[in-house]
Amino acid sequence: MSDCIFCKIIAGEIPCKKIYEDGEMLAFHDIRPQAPVHFLLIPKKHIKSVMDMEPEDTPLVGRLVNKAQELAKELGCGEKGARFVINAKSDGGQTVDHLHIHILGGRMLSWPPG
Ligand code: AMP
Ligand code: ZN
């Protein structure tokens, strides 16, 4: 998607602080971190949101969750945990229309969200 900021990051047209990359996913630090650990993990396939994913995307999203867990541990959240968030569409607070998992950790997070 030519007008998608995350597709531009994948294409290298916009810089990011990369944490991990393979053929189907990319992880990078959020530009406005809300916790000591706050990174995003995105599929390279442009899927608009978790509300738009197709059944065929299920294995890919499963691998994303698995990698999110692995990277969260690598960044020091293994013992105390982290929050794995997928905002979807307007009521969900999604601002970038390319499926992404937020991984937040390094401090106690409140619940419920405002
Ligand atoms: P959401 O509101 O769930 O769609 O989350 C989008 C996230 O992307 C926000 O936390 C932004 O801070 C983050 N973000 C937007 N642009 C960039 C960028 N160029 N590099 C890294 N993170 C970004
Ligand atoms: Zn995209």
mmCIF file of N, CA and C and ligand atoms in Angstrom:
data_model
loop_
_atom_site.group_PDB
_atom_site.id
_atom_site.type_symbol
_atom_site.label_atom_id
_atom_site.label_comp_id
_atom_site.label_asym_id
_atom_site.label_seq_id
_atom_site.Cartn_x
_atom_site.Cartn_y
_atom_site.Cartn_z
ATOM 1 N N MET A 1 0.857 -1.207 0.000
ATOM 2 C CA MET A 1 0.000 0.000 0.000
ATOM 3 C C MET A 1 0.885 1.248 0.000
ATOM 4 N N SER A 2 0.785 2.048 -1.041
ATOM 5 C CA SER A 2 1.729 3.138 -1.239
ATOM 6 C C SER A 2 1.569 4.249 -0.197
ATOM 7 N N ASP A 3 0.365 4.419 0.367
ATOM 8 C CA ASP A 3 0.184 5.512 1.321
ATOM 9 C C ASP A 3 0.216 5.035 2.774
ATOM 10 N N CYS A 4 0.696 3.836 2.997
ATOM 11 C CA CYS A 4 0.714 3.272 4.352
ATOM 12 C C CYS A 4 2.086 3.497 4.982
ATOM 13 N N ILE A 5 2.097 4.154 6.137
ATOM 14 C CA ILE A 5 3.368 4.506 6.784
ATOM 15 C C ILE A 5 4.156 3.252 7.174
ATOM 16 N N PHE A 6 3.475 2.187 7.594
ATOM 17 C CA PHE A 6 4.208 0.981 7.988
ATOM 18 C C PHE A 6 4.735 0.244 6.759
ATOM 19 N N CYS A 7 4.004 0.269 5.653
ATOM 20 C CA CYS A 7 4.553 -0.304 4.418
ATOM 21 C C CYS A 7 5.801 0.476 3.984
ATOM 22 N N LYS A 8 5.792 1.788 4.226
ATOM 23 C CA LYS A 8 6.979 2.596 3.882
ATOM 24 C C LYS A 8 8.158 2.244 4.790
ATOM 25 N N ILE A 9 7.886 1.945 6.044
ATOM 26 C CA ILE A 9 8.959 1.501 6.948
ATOM 27 C C ILE A 9 9.507 0.157 6.463
ATOM 28 N N ILE A 10 8.620 -0.754 6.080
ATOM 29 C CA ILE A 10 9.048 -2.055 5.564
ATOM 30 C C ILE A 10 9.923 -1.875 4.331
ATOM 31 N N ALA A 11 9.532 -0.931 3.461
ATOM 32 C CA ALA A 11 10.272 -0.686 2.216
ATOM 33 C C ALA A 11 11.567 0.089 2.443
ATOM 34 N N GLY A 12 11.798 0.568 3.676
ATOM 35 C CA GLY A 12 13.001 1.326 3.973
ATOM 36 C C GLY A 12 12.901 2.787 3.571
ATOM 37 N N GLU A 13 11.700 3.240 3.226
ATOM 38 C CA GLU A 13 11.517 4.636 2.804
ATOM 39 C C GLU A 13 11.399 5.569 4.007
ATOM 40 N N ILE A 14 11.005 5.014 5.151
ATOM 41 C CA ILE A 14 10.952 5.757 6.410
ATOM 42 C C ILE A 14 11.811 4.980 7.401
ATOM 43 N N PRO A 15 12.726 5.665 8.119
ATOM 44 C CA PRO A 15 13.599 4.933 9.042
ATOM 45 C C PRO A 15 12.852 4.433 10.273
ATOM 46 N N CYS A 16 13.404 3.405 10.886
ATOM 47 C CA CYS A 16 12.856 2.924 12.162
ATOM 48 C C CYS A 16 14.008 2.373 12.981
ATOM 49 N N LYS A 17 13.761 2.226 14.280
ATOM 50 C CA LYS A 17 14.736 1.585 15.165
ATOM 51 C C LYS A 17 14.380 0.101 15.208
ATOM 52 N N LYS A 18 15.009 -0.620 14.292
ATOM 53 C CA LYS A 18 14.646 -2.020 14.064
ATOM 54 C C LYS A 18 15.122 -2.925 15.202
ATOM 55 N N ILE A 19 14.260 -3.847 15.578
ATOM 56 C CA ILE A 19 14.597 -4.851 16.590
ATOM 57 C C ILE A 19 14.784 -6.210 15.943
ATOM 58 N N TYR A 20 13.936 -6.510 14.975
ATOM 59 C CA TYR A 20 13.948 -7.853 14.352
ATOM 60 C C TYR A 20 13.297 -7.768 12.980
ATOM 61 N N GLU A 21 13.822 -8.565 12.053
ATOM 62 C CA GLU A 21 13.203 -8.648 10.729
ATOM 63 C C GLU A 21 13.442 -10.030 10.146
ATOM 64 N N ASP A 22 12.415 -10.574 9.513
ATOM 65 C CA ASP A 22 12.613 -11.749 8.670
ATOM 66 C C ASP A 22 11.746 -11.570 7.426
ATOM 67 N N GLY A 23 11.524 -12.621 6.699
ATOM 68 C CA GLY A 23 10.839 -12.484 5.422
ATOM 69 C C GLY A 23 9.383 -12.072 5.520
ATOM 70 N N GLU A 24 8.790 -12.260 6.689
ATOM 71 C CA GLU A 24 7.353 -11.981 6.781
ATOM 72 C C GLU A 24 6.955 -11.009 7.885
ATOM 73 N N MET A 25 7.924 -10.544 8.675
ATOM 74 C CA MET A 25 7.563 -9.616 9.761
ATOM 75 C C MET A 25 8.708 -8.674 10.104
ATOM 76 N N LEU A 26 8.354 -7.591 10.792
ATOM 77 C CA LEU A 26 9.334 -6.575 11.212
ATOM 78 C C LEU A 26 8.935 -6.068 12.594
ATOM 79 N N ALA A 27 9.913 -5.926 13.478
ATOM 80 C CA ALA A 27 9.683 -5.343 14.804
ATOM 81 C C ALA A 27 10.543 -4.097 14.949
ATOM 82 N N PHE A 28 9.965 -3.046 15.504
ATOM 83 C CA PHE A 28 10.715 -1.793 15.703
ATOM 84 C C PHE A 28 10.140 -1.035 16.897
ATOM 85 N N HIS A 29 10.976 -0.177 17.474
ATOM 86 C CA HIS A 29 10.549 0.599 18.638
ATOM 87 C C HIS A 29 9.491 1.625 18.231
ATOM 88 N N ASP A 30 8.460 1.763 19.081
ATOM 89 C CA ASP A 30 7.434 2.778 18.829
ATOM 90 C C ASP A 30 8.068 4.165 18.938
ATOM 91 N N ILE A 31 7.675 5.046 18.034
ATOM 92 C CA ILE A 31 8.261 6.393 18.000
ATOM 93 C C ILE A 31 7.810 7.230 19.202
ATOM 94 N N ARG A 32 6.682 6.877 19.816
ATOM 95 C CA ARG A 32 6.189 7.580 21.019
ATOM 96 C C ARG A 32 5.953 6.541 22.111
ATOM 97 N N PRO A 33 7.030 6.073 22.735
ATOM 98 C CA PRO A 33 6.889 4.969 23.693
ATOM 99 C C PRO A 33 6.035 5.342 24.898
ATOM 100 N N GLN A 34 5.170 4.420 25.273
ATOM 101 C CA GLN A 34 4.270 4.619 26.421
ATOM 102 C C GLN A 34 4.721 3.816 27.637
ATOM 103 N N ALA A 35 5.857 3.174 27.527
ATOM 104 C CA ALA A 35 6.415 2.371 28.614
ATOM 105 C C ALA A 35 7.905 2.203 28.313
ATOM 106 N N PRO A 36 8.700 1.806 29.324
ATOM 107 C CA PRO A 36 10.144 1.621 29.067
ATOM 108 C C PRO A 36 10.411 0.675 27.899
ATOM 109 N N VAL A 37 9.602 -0.361 27.766
ATOM 110 C CA VAL A 37 9.640 -1.220 26.582
ATOM 111 C C VAL A 37 8.353 -0.952 25.806
ATOM 112 N N HIS A 38 8.476 -0.523 24.577
ATOM 113 C CA HIS A 38 7.280 -0.336 23.726
ATOM 114 C C HIS A 38 7.719 -0.491 22.277
ATOM 115 N N PHE A 39 7.429 -1.658 21.746
ATOM 116 C CA PHE A 39 7.755 -1.859 20.335
ATOM 117 C C PHE A 39 6.552 -2.411 19.598
ATOM 118 N N LEU A 40 6.636 -2.358 18.293
ATOM 119 C CA LEU A 40 5.567 -2.813 17.415
ATOM 120 C C LEU A 40 6.078 -3.974 16.587
ATOM 121 N N LEU A 41 5.213 -4.924 16.368
ATOM 122 C CA LEU A 41 5.545 -6.058 15.495
ATOM 123 C C LEU A 41 4.486 -6.104 14.405
ATOM 124 N N ILE A 42 4.930 -6.061 13.156
ATOM 125 C CA ILE A 42 3.987 -5.973 12.033
ATOM 126 C C ILE A 42 4.280 -7.058 11.000
ATOM 127 N N PRO A 43 3.219 -7.532 10.333
ATOM 128 C CA PRO A 43 3.458 -8.420 9.195
ATOM 129 C C PRO A 43 3.877 -7.580 7.991
ATOM 130 N N LYS A 44 4.701 -8.139 7.120
ATOM 131 C CA LYS A 44 5.055 -7.406 5.900
ATOM 132 C C LYS A 44 3.873 -7.358 4.938
ATOM 133 N N LYS A 45 2.983 -8.329 5.046
ATOM 134 C CA LYS A 45 1.760 -8.291 4.259
ATOM 135 C C LYS A 45 0.874 -7.170 4.792
ATOM 136 N N HIS A 46 0.368 -6.325 3.889
ATOM 137 C CA HIS A 46 -0.508 -5.240 4.326
ATOM 138 C C HIS A 46 -1.895 -5.802 4.636
ATOM 139 N N ILE A 47 -2.141 -6.018 5.926
ATOM 140 C CA ILE A 47 -3.470 -6.384 6.421
ATOM 141 C C ILE A 47 -3.955 -5.158 7.190
ATOM 142 N N LYS A 48 -5.118 -4.641 6.853
ATOM 143 C CA LYS A 48 -5.554 -3.354 7.420
ATOM 144 C C LYS A 48 -5.707 -3.378 8.937
ATOM 145 N N SER A 49 -6.313 -4.423 9.446
ATOM 146 C CA SER A 49 -6.494 -4.513 10.894
ATOM 147 C C SER A 49 -6.833 -5.954 11.234
ATOM 148 N N VAL A 50 -6.884 -6.246 12.513
ATOM 149 C CA VAL A 50 -7.253 -7.603 12.919
ATOM 150 C C VAL A 50 -8.719 -7.872 12.560
ATOM 151 N N MET A 51 -9.501 -6.794 12.370
ATOM 152 C CA MET A 51 -10.887 -6.952 11.929
ATOM 153 C C MET A 51 -10.976 -7.296 10.450
ATOM 154 N N ASP A 52 -9.880 -7.132 9.742
ATOM 155 C CA ASP A 52 -9.867 -7.382 8.296
ATOM 156 C C ASP A 52 -9.062 -8.618 7.915
ATOM 157 N N MET A 53 -8.476 -9.277 8.899
ATOM 158 C CA MET A 53 -7.669 -10.450 8.543
ATOM 159 C C MET A 53 -8.570 -11.576 8.036
ATOM 160 N N GLU A 54 -8.019 -12.375 7.133
ATOM 161 C CA GLU A 54 -8.751 -13.501 6.546
ATOM 162 C C GLU A 54 -8.327 -14.785 7.261
ATOM 163 N N PRO A 55 -9.140 -15.829 7.178
ATOM 164 C CA PRO A 55 -8.739 -17.102 7.800
ATOM 165 C C PRO A 55 -7.357 -17.567 7.344
ATOM 166 N N GLU A 56 -6.996 -17.271 6.096
ATOM 167 C CA GLU A 56 -5.684 -17.692 5.589
ATOM 168 C C GLU A 56 -4.531 -16.974 6.303
ATOM 169 N N ASP A 57 -4.818 -15.854 6.983
ATOM 170 C CA ASP A 57 -3.776 -15.111 7.712
ATOM 171 C C ASP A 57 -3.515 -15.682 9.107
ATOM 172 N N THR A 58 -4.320 -16.629 9.523
ATOM 173 C CA THR A 58 -4.224 -17.142 10.893
ATOM 174 C C THR A 58 -2.828 -17.678 11.239
ATOM 175 N N PRO A 59 -2.195 -18.505 10.397
ATOM 176 C CA PRO A 59 -0.850 -18.981 10.762
ATOM 177 C C PRO A 59 0.163 -17.838 10.897
ATOM 178 N N LEU A 60 0.064 -16.860 10.005
ATOM 179 C CA LEU A 60 0.973 -15.700 10.069
ATOM 180 C C LEU A 60 0.784 -14.944 11.378
ATOM 181 N N VAL A 61 -0.455 -14.686 11.759
ATOM 182 C CA VAL A 61 -0.708 -13.946 12.995
ATOM 183 C C VAL A 61 -0.256 -14.769 14.206
ATOM 184 N N GLY A 62 -0.404 -16.067 14.119
ATOM 185 C CA GLY A 62 0.113 -16.928 15.186
ATOM 186 C C GLY A 62 1.620 -16.806 15.326
ATOM 187 N N ARG A 63 2.303 -16.775 14.189
ATOM 188 C CA ARG A 63 3.770 -16.619 14.256
ATOM 189 C C ARG A 63 4.152 -15.237 14.784
ATOM 190 N N LEU A 64 3.349 -14.225 14.476
ATOM 191 C CA LEU A 64 3.609 -12.884 15.025
ATOM 192 C C LEU A 64 3.511 -12.905 16.550
ATOM 193 N N VAL A 65 2.473 -13.532 17.065
ATOM 194 C CA VAL A 65 2.306 -13.584 18.527
ATOM 195 C C VAL A 65 3.470 -14.338 19.164
ATOM 196 N N ASN A 66 3.879 -15.414 18.516
ATOM 197 C CA ASN A 66 5.008 -16.189 19.035
ATOM 198 C C ASN A 66 6.291 -15.351 19.054
ATOM 199 N N LYS A 67 6.525 -14.611 17.984
ATOM 200 C CA LYS A 67 7.729 -13.757 17.919
ATOM 201 C C LYS A 67 7.621 -12.609 18.920
ATOM 202 N N ALA A 68 6.400 -12.079 19.110
ATOM 203 C CA ALA A 68 6.209 -11.013 20.100
ATOM 204 C C ALA A 68 6.623 -11.504 21.483
ATOM 205 N N GLN A 69 6.226 -12.712 21.808
ATOM 206 C CA GLN A 69 6.599 -13.295 23.100
ATOM 207 C C GLN A 69 8.120 -13.424 23.209
ATOM 208 N N GLU A 70 8.746 -13.947 22.151
ATOM 209 C CA GLU A 70 10.204 -14.158 22.151
ATOM 210 C C GLU A 70 10.944 -12.825 22.320
ATOM 211 N N LEU A 71 10.528 -11.801 21.569
ATOM 212 C CA LEU A 71 11.213 -10.504 21.639
ATOM 213 C C LEU A 71 10.955 -9.820 22.978
ATOM 214 N N ALA A 72 9.747 -9.962 23.512
ATOM 215 C CA ALA A 72 9.455 -9.386 24.829
ATOM 216 C C ALA A 72 10.406 -9.969 25.878
ATOM 217 N N LYS A 73 10.647 -11.268 25.795
ATOM 218 C CA LYS A 73 11.588 -11.901 26.732
ATOM 219 C C LYS A 73 12.993 -11.363 26.516
ATOM 220 N N GLU A 74 13.394 -11.231 25.254
ATOM 221 C CA GLU A 74 14.741 -10.719 24.956
ATOM 222 C C GLU A 74 14.929 -9.303 25.491
ATOM 223 N N LEU A 75 13.842 -8.531 25.530
ATOM 224 C CA LEU A 75 13.942 -7.143 25.987
ATOM 225 C C LEU A 75 13.686 -7.026 27.489
ATOM 226 N N GLY A 76 13.680 -8.141 28.179
ATOM 227 C CA GLY A 76 13.695 -8.119 29.637
ATOM 228 C C GLY A 76 12.354 -8.286 30.313
ATOM 229 N N CYS A 77 11.324 -8.640 29.557
ATOM 230 C CA CYS A 77 9.975 -8.743 30.138
ATOM 231 C C CYS A 77 9.593 -10.168 30.523
ATOM 232 N N GLY A 78 10.544 -11.080 30.463
ATOM 233 C CA GLY A 78 10.208 -12.480 30.687
ATOM 234 C C GLY A 78 9.667 -12.774 32.062
ATOM 235 N N GLU A 79 10.252 -12.117 33.071
ATOM 236 C CA GLU A 79 9.849 -12.438 34.439
ATOM 237 C C GLU A 79 8.562 -11.721 34.838
ATOM 238 N N LYS A 80 8.501 -10.423 34.578
ATOM 239 C CA LYS A 80 7.345 -9.629 35.050
ATOM 240 C C LYS A 80 6.232 -9.532 34.025
ATOM 241 N N GLY A 81 6.496 -9.896 32.789
ATOM 242 C CA GLY A 81 5.444 -9.890 31.781
ATOM 243 C C GLY A 81 5.366 -8.598 30.986
ATOM 244 N N ALA A 82 4.361 -8.531 30.160
ATOM 245 C CA ALA A 82 4.181 -7.378 29.272
ATOM 246 C C ALA A 82 2.729 -7.371 28.826
ATOM 247 N N ARG A 83 2.364 -6.322 28.110
ATOM 248 C CA ARG A 83 1.019 -6.269 27.543
ATOM 249 C C ARG A 83 1.122 -6.334 26.026
ATOM 250 N N PHE A 84 0.325 -7.197 25.435
ATOM 251 C CA PHE A 84 0.300 -7.399 23.992
ATOM 252 C C PHE A 84 -1.034 -6.840 23.509
ATOM 253 N N VAL A 85 -0.985 -5.770 22.721
ATOM 254 C CA VAL A 85 -2.199 -5.024 22.364
ATOM 255 C C VAL A 85 -2.356 -4.951 20.853
ATOM 256 N N ILE A 86 -3.575 -5.224 20.386
ATOM 257 C CA ILE A 86 -3.908 -4.982 18.977
ATOM 258 C C ILE A 86 -5.114 -4.052 18.944
ATOM 259 N N ASN A 87 -4.895 -2.789 18.632
ATOM 260 C CA ASN A 87 -5.995 -1.851 18.469
ATOM 261 C C ASN A 87 -6.616 -2.066 17.089
ATOM 262 N N ALA A 88 -7.940 -2.006 17.021
ATOM 263 C CA ALA A 88 -8.602 -2.243 15.747
ATOM 264 C C ALA A 88 -9.654 -1.186 15.453
ATOM 265 N N LYS A 89 -9.468 -0.511 14.352
ATOM 266 C CA LYS A 89 -10.405 0.481 13.819
ATOM 267 C C LYS A 89 -10.638 1.614 14.837
ATOM 268 N N SER A 90 -11.616 2.466 14.553
ATOM 269 C CA SER A 90 -11.694 3.733 15.292
ATOM 270 C C SER A 90 -12.001 3.555 16.777
ATOM 271 N N ASP A 91 -13.000 2.764 17.123
ATOM 272 C CA ASP A 91 -13.296 2.586 18.545
ATOM 273 C C ASP A 91 -12.165 1.876 19.280
ATOM 274 N N GLY A 92 -11.387 1.117 18.570
ATOM 275 C CA GLY A 92 -10.249 0.429 19.177
ATOM 276 C C GLY A 92 -9.025 1.307 19.318
ATOM 277 N N GLY A 93 -9.087 2.524 18.767
ATOM 278 C CA GLY A 93 -7.955 3.442 18.881
ATOM 279 C C GLY A 93 -6.861 3.217 17.861
ATOM 280 N N GLN A 94 -7.183 2.538 16.768
ATOM 281 C CA GLN A 94 -6.161 2.290 15.741
ATOM 282 C C GLN A 94 -5.928 3.562 14.937
ATOM 283 N N THR A 95 -4.676 3.972 14.838
ATOM 284 C CA THR A 95 -4.336 5.184 14.080
ATOM 285 C C THR A 95 -3.542 4.872 12.821
ATOM 286 N N VAL A 96 -2.933 3.713 12.760
ATOM 287 C CA VAL A 96 -2.198 3.294 11.551
ATOM 288 C C VAL A 96 -2.885 2.034 11.028
ATOM 289 N N ASP A 97 -3.401 2.126 9.811
ATOM 290 C CA ASP A 97 -4.225 1.033 9.269
ATOM 291 C C ASP A 97 -3.381 -0.051 8.610
ATOM 292 N N HIS A 98 -2.499 -0.624 9.399
ATOM 293 C CA HIS A 98 -1.684 -1.782 9.007
ATOM 294 C C HIS A 98 -1.545 -2.581 10.295
ATOM 295 N N LEU A 99 -2.059 -3.781 10.293
ATOM 296 C CA LEU A 99 -2.090 -4.608 11.501
ATOM 297 C C LEU A 99 -0.763 -4.566 12.253
ATOM 298 N N HIS A 100 -0.834 -4.311 13.549
ATOM 299 C CA HIS A 100 0.377 -4.295 14.376
ATOM 300 C C HIS A 100 0.038 -4.723 15.787
ATOM 301 N N ILE A 101 0.997 -5.380 16.399
ATOM 302 C CA ILE A 101 0.896 -5.725 17.818
ATOM 303 C C ILE A 101 1.787 -4.764 18.585
ATOM 304 N N HIS A 102 1.215 -4.083 19.578
ATOM 305 C CA HIS A 102 2.033 -3.308 20.526
ATOM 306 C C HIS A 102 2.510 -4.269 21.608
ATOM 307 N N ILE A 103 3.763 -4.161 21.981
ATOM 308 C CA ILE A 103 4.277 -4.888 23.141
ATOM 309 C C ILE A 103 4.810 -3.835 24.112
ATOM 310 N N LEU A 104 4.161 -3.770 25.288
ATOM 311 C CA LEU A 104 4.504 -2.769 26.299
ATOM 312 C C LEU A 104 4.938 -3.464 27.576
ATOM 313 N N GLY A 105 6.034 -3.002 28.141
ATOM 314 C CA GLY A 105 6.508 -3.607 29.372
ATOM 315 C C GLY A 105 7.505 -2.709 30.075
ATOM 316 N N GLY A 106 8.059 -3.241 31.158
ATOM 317 C CA GLY A 106 9.059 -2.483 31.912
ATOM 318 C C GLY A 106 8.463 -1.637 33.011
ATOM 319 N N ARG A 107 7.142 -1.632 33.118
ATOM 320 C CA ARG A 107 6.468 -0.966 34.250
ATOM 321 C C ARG A 107 5.093 -1.610 34.419
ATOM 322 N N MET A 108 4.509 -1.392 35.581
ATOM 323 C CA MET A 108 3.152 -1.894 35.834
ATOM 324 C C MET A 108 2.165 -1.065 35.035
ATOM 325 N N LEU A 109 1.298 -1.712 34.272
ATOM 326 C CA LEU A 109 0.325 -1.013 33.454
ATOM 327 C C LEU A 109 -1.060 -1.106 34.103
ATOM 328 N N SER A 110 -1.806 -0.030 34.024
ATOM 329 C CA SER A 110 -3.135 -0.019 34.639
ATOM 330 C C SER A 110 -4.161 -0.700 33.744
ATOM 331 N N TRP A 111 -5.276 -1.052 34.331
ATOM 332 C CA TRP A 111 -6.403 -1.647 33.624
ATOM 333 C C TRP A 111 -7.674 -1.258 34.340
ATOM 334 N N PRO A 112 -8.778 -0.922 33.702
ATOM 335 C CA PRO A 112 -8.959 -0.960 32.251
ATOM 336 C C PRO A 112 -8.419 0.271 31.554
ATOM 337 N N PRO A 113 -8.275 0.229 30.236
ATOM 338 C CA PRO A 113 -7.837 1.393 29.483
ATOM 339 C C PRO A 113 -8.913 2.474 29.515
ATOM 340 N N GLY A 114 -8.529 3.711 29.348
ATOM 341 C CA GLY A 114 -9.475 4.826 29.414
ATOM 342 C C GLY A 114 -10.312 4.944 28.144
HETATM 343 P P1 AMP B 1 -2.252 2.439 16.900
HETATM 344 O O1 AMP B 1 -2.771 3.682 17.553
HETATM 345 O O2 AMP B 1 -2.590 1.171 17.621
HETATM 346 O O3 AMP B 1 -2.617 2.400 15.434
HETATM 347 O O4 AMP B 1 -0.686 2.526 17.018
HETATM 348 C C1 AMP B 1 0.139 3.146 16.071
HETATM 349 C C2 AMP B 1 1.465 3.340 16.740
HETATM 350 O O5 AMP B 1 2.417 3.613 15.736
HETATM 351 C C3 AMP B 1 1.514 4.505 17.718
HETATM 352 O O6 AMP B 1 1.895 4.019 18.999
HETATM 353 C C4 AMP B 1 2.575 5.438 17.125
HETATM 354 O O7 AMP B 1 3.365 6.062 18.104
HETATM 355 C C5 AMP B 1 3.376 4.477 16.263
HETATM 356 N N1 AMP B 1 4.053 5.088 15.140
HETATM 357 C C6 AMP B 1 3.538 5.934 14.216
HETATM 358 N N2 AMP B 1 4.479 6.254 13.311
HETATM 359 C C7 AMP B 1 5.606 5.610 13.664
HETATM 360 C C8 AMP B 1 6.919 5.541 13.130
HETATM 361 N N3 AMP B 1 7.284 6.232 12.034
HETATM 362 N N4 AMP B 1 7.840 4.773 13.768
HETATM 363 C C9 AMP B 1 7.501 4.079 14.870
HETATM 364 N N5 AMP B 1 6.272 4.094 15.422
HETATM 365 C C10 AMP B 1 5.340 4.850 14.830
HETATM 366 ZN ZN ZN B 2 0.768 -1.212 5.114
#
